[in-house]
Every structure is written in structure tokens, then in C-alpha cells.
PDB file of C-alpha atoms in Angstrom:
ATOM      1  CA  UNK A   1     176.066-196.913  40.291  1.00  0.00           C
ATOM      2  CA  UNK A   2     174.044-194.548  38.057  1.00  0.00           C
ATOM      3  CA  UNK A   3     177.021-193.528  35.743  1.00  0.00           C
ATOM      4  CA  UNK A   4     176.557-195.842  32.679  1.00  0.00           C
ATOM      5  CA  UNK A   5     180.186-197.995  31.916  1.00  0.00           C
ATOM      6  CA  UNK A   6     181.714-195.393  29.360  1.00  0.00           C
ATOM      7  CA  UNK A   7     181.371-192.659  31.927  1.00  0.00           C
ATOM      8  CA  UNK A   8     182.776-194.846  34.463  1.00  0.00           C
ATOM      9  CA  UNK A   9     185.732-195.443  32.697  1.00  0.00           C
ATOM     10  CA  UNK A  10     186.433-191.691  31.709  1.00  0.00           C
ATOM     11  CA  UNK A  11     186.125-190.868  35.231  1.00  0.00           C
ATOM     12  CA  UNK A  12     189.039-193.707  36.302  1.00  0.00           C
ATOM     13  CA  UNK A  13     191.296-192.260  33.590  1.00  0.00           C
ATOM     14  CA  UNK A  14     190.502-188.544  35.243  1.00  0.00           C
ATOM     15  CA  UNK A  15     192.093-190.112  38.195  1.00  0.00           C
ATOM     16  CA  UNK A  16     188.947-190.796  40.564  1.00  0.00           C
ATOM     17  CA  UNK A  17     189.025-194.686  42.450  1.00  0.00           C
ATOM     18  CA  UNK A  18     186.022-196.652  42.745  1.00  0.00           C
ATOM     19  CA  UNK A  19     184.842-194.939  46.244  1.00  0.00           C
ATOM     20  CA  UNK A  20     185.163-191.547  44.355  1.00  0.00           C
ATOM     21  CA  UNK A  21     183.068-192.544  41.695  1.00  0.00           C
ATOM     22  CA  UNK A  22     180.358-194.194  44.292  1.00  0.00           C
ATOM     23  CA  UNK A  23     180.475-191.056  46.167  1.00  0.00           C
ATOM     24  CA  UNK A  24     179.625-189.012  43.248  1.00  0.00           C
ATOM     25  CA  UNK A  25     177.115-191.333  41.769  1.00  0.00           C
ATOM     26  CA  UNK A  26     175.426-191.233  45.038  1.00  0.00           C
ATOM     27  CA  UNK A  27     175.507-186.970  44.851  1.00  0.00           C
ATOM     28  CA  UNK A  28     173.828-187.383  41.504  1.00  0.00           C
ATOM     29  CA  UNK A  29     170.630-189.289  43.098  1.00  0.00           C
ATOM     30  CA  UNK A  30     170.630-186.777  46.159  1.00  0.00           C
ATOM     31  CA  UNK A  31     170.991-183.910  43.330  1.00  0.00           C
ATOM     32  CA  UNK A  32     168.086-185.482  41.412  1.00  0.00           C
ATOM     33  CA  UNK A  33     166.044-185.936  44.630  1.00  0.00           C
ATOM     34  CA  UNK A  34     166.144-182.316  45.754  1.00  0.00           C
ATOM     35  CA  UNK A  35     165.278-181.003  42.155  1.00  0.00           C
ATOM     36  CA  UNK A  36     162.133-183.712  42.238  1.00  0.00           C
ATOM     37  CA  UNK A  37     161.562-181.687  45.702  1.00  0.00           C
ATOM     38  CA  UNK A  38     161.513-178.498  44.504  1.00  0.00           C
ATOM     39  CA  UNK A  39     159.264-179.479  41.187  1.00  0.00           C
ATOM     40  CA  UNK A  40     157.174-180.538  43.228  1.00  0.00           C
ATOM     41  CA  UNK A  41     157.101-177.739  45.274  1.00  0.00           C
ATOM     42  CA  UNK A  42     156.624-175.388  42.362  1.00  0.00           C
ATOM     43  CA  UNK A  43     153.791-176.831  41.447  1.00  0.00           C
ATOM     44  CA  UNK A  44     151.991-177.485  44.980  1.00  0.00           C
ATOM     45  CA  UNK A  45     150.255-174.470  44.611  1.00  0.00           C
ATOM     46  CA  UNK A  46     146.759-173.764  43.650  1.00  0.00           C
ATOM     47  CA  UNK A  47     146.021-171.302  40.702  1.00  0.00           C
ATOM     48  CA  UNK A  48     147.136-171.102  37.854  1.00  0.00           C
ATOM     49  CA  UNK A  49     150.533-171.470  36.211  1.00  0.00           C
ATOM     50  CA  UNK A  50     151.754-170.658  32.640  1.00  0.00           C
ATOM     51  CA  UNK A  51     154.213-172.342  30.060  1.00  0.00           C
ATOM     52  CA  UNK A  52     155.774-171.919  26.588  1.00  0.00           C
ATOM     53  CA  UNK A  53     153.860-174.914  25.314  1.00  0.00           C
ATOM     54  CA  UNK A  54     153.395-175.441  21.755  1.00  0.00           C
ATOM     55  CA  UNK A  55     149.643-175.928  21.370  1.00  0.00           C
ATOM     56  CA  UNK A  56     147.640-177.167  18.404  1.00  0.00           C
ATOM     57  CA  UNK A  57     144.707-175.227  19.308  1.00  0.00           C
ATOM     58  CA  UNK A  58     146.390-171.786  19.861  1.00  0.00           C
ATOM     59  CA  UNK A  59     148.081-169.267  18.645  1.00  0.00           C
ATOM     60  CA  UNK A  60     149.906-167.378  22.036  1.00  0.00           C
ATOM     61  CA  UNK A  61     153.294-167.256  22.594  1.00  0.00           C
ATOM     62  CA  UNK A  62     152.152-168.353  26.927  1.00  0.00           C
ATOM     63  CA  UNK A  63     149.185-170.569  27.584  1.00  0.00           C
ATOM     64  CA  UNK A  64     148.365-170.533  30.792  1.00  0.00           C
ATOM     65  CA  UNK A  65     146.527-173.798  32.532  1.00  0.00           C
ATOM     66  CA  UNK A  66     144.382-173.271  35.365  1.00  0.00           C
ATOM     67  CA  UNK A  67     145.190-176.125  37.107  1.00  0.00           C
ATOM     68  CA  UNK A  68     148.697-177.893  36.980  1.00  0.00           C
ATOM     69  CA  UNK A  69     149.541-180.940  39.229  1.00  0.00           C
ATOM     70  CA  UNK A  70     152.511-183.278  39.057  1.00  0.00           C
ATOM     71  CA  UNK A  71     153.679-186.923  40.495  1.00  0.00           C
ATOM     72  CA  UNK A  72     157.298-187.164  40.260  1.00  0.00           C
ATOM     73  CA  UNK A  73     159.675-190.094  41.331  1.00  0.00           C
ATOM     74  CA  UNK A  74     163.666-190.787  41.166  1.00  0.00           C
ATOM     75  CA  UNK A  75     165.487-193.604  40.548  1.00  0.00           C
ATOM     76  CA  UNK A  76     168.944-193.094  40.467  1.00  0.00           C
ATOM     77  CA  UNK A  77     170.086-190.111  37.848  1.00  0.00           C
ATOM     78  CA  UNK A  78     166.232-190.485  36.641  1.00  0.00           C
ATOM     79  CA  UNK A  79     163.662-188.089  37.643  1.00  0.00           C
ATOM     80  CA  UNK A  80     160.142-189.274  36.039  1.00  0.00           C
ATOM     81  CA  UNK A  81     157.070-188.842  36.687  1.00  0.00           C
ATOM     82  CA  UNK A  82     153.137-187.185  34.964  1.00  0.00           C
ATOM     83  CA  UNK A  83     152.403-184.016  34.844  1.00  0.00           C
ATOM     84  CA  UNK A  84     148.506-183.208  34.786  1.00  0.00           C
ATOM     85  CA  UNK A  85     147.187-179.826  32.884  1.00  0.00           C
ATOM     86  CA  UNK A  86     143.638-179.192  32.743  1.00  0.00           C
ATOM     87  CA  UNK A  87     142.401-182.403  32.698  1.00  0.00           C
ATOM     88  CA  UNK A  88     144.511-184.214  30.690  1.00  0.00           C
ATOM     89  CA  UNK A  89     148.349-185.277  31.058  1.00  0.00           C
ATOM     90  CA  UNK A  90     151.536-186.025  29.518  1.00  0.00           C
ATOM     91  CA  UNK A  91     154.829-188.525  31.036  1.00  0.00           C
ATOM     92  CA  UNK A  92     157.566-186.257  32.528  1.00  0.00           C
ATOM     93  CA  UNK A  93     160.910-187.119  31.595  1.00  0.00           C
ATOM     94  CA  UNK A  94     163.444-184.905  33.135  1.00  0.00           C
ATOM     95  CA  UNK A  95     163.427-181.484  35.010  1.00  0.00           C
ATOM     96  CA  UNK A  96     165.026-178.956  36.476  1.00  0.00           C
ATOM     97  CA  UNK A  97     164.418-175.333  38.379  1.00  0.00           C
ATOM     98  CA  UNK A  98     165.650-172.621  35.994  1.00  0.00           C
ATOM     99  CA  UNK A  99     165.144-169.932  38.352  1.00  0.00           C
ATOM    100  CA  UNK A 100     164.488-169.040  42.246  1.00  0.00           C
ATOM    101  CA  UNK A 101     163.152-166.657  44.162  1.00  0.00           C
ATOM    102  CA  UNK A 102     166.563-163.677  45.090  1.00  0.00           C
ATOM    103  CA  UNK A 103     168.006-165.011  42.222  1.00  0.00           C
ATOM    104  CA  UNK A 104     169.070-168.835  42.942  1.00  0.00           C
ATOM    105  CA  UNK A 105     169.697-171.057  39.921  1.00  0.00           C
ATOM    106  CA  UNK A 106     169.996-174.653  38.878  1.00  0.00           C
ATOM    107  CA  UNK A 107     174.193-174.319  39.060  1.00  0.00           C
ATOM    108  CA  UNK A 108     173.741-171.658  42.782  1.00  0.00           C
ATOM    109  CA  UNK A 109     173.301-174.160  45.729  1.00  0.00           C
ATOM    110  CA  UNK A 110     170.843-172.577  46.527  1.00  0.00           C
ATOM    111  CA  UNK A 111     167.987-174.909  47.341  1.00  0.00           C
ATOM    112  CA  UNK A 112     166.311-173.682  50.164  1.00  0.00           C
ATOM    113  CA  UNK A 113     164.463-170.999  47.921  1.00  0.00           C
ATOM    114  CA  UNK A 114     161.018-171.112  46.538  1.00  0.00           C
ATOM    115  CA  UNK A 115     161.298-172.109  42.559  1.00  0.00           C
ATOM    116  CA  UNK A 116     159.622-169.590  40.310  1.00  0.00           C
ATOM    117  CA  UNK A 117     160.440-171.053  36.745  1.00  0.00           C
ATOM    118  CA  UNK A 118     160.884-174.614  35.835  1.00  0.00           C
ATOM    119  CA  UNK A 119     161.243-176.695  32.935  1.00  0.00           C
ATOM    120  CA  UNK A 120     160.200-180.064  32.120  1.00  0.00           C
ATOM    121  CA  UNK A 121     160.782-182.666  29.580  1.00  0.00           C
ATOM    122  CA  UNK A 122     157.607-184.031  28.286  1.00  0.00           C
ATOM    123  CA  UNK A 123     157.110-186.821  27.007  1.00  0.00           C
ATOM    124  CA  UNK A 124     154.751-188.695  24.372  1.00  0.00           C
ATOM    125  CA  UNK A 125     152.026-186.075  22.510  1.00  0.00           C
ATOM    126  CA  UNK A 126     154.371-183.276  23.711  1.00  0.00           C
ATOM    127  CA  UNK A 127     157.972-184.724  23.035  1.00  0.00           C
ATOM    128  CA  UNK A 128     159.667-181.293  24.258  1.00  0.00           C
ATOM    129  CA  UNK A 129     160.966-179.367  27.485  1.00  0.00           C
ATOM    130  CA  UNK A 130     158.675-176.842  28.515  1.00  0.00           C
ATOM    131  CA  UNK A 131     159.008-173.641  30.539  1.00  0.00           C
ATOM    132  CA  UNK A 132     156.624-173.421  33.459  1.00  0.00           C
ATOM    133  CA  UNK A 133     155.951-170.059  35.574  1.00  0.00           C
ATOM    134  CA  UNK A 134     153.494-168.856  37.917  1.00  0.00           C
ATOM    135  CA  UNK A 135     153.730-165.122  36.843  1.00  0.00           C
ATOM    136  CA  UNK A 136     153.713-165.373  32.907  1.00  0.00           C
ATOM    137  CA  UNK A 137     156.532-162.424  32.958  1.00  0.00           C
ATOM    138  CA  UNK A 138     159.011-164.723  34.096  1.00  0.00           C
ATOM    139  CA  UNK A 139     158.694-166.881  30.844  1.00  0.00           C
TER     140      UNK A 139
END
């Protein structure tokens, strides 16, 4: 069960059974297993890519990285993983596509299309979600 016990119990007085609340813990994990598919995914690509990273050493508004790679894994609810930027790295936290290709969203279904900006949750020296794109005009 990835719903933690206060959850749980909201979700019995909403009127869901047991089975209910298995069924949607378990479309959570699928949920989090598609979006750790299509992170990964978005960043499979060679080349650069481009983010709204707060950087100590500059000044822009987009840095841009030429190389990005990331190694995600689930657990439940939990999508973790590192993200690697130019030879050096950071813990990813959390994530989510923001954006598709034709217009497909986080909240549209619509997995099957190619992700075109993301955002992660970093973690330690970065502490904050960050905006990743391959074409800096979609930041």
C-alpha cells in the first residue's frame, strides 16, 4: 500500500473498501512508472538540453548543459533517482512531464507522446524543481 495511514483512512470515510484503495494504490506505482519512462525518455537523447537552474556561477535566466543523463527508479509512489549535468550530479527526488509533443500534459493521458519539457526535484546542492527542455523556447 503506498498511501500513508491518514490517507487511507480519508479514503474509507469517502466510501472506497479495502480492494478500492489497493486498486488505486497500485495505479499510483503504474502512474509513477510510466512518468520514470518518459523522464527517461526525455533525456535519452544526445545534445544538449536546457533548464531554469539557479546557478552560482551565472547570471542567465536558461543554462543550457551539453550533456544531461539520468538513472531513475520507483518504488511505490517514489520516483528517485541522479541526474548527471556536465560532469557532475545531483539526487533526483520527484518528477514529472510538464509538456508533450501535440500538446499532451501531465493531467491528458496522453503517454504515448515524446516529452518536450520536464521538471525535476533536485535534491542536496540544488534543493529545488527544475525545468528541463531541449529547445530553450519551451522554458
Amino acid at each position: 500500500m503506498h498511501f500513508d495511514a491518514r490517507t487511507q483512512r480519508a479514503l474509507r470515510e469517502a466510501g472506497l473498501d479495502a480492494d478500492a484503495i489497493a486498486t488505486a494504490s497500485d495505479r499510483v506505482a503504474e502512474l509513477v512508472d510510466e512518468d520514470a519512462d518518459r523522464l527517461r525518455e526525455f533525456f535519452e537523447p544526445t545534445g544538449p538540453c536546457y533548464s531554469d537552474m539557479e546557478m552560482a556561477h551565472s547570471a542567465a535566466e536558461r543554462q543550457e548543459h551539453a550533456t544531461a543523463d539520468v538513472e531513475l527508479f520507483t518504488h511505490g509512489s517514489d520516483l528517485r533517482g541522479y541526474l548527471s549535468l556536465d560532469g557532475w550530479g545531483v539526487p533526483i527526488e520527484g518528477g514529472r512531464v510538464l509538456r508533450a509533443t501535440g500538446g499532451g500534459d501531465e493531467g491528458s493521458g496522453r503517454g504515448d507522446e515524446t516529452p518536450v519539457l520536464v521538471e525535476l526535484s533536485l535534491g542536496a546542492t540544488v534543493h529545488d524543481r527544475v525545468r528541463f527542455a531541449r529547445d530553450p523556447d519551451e522554458l
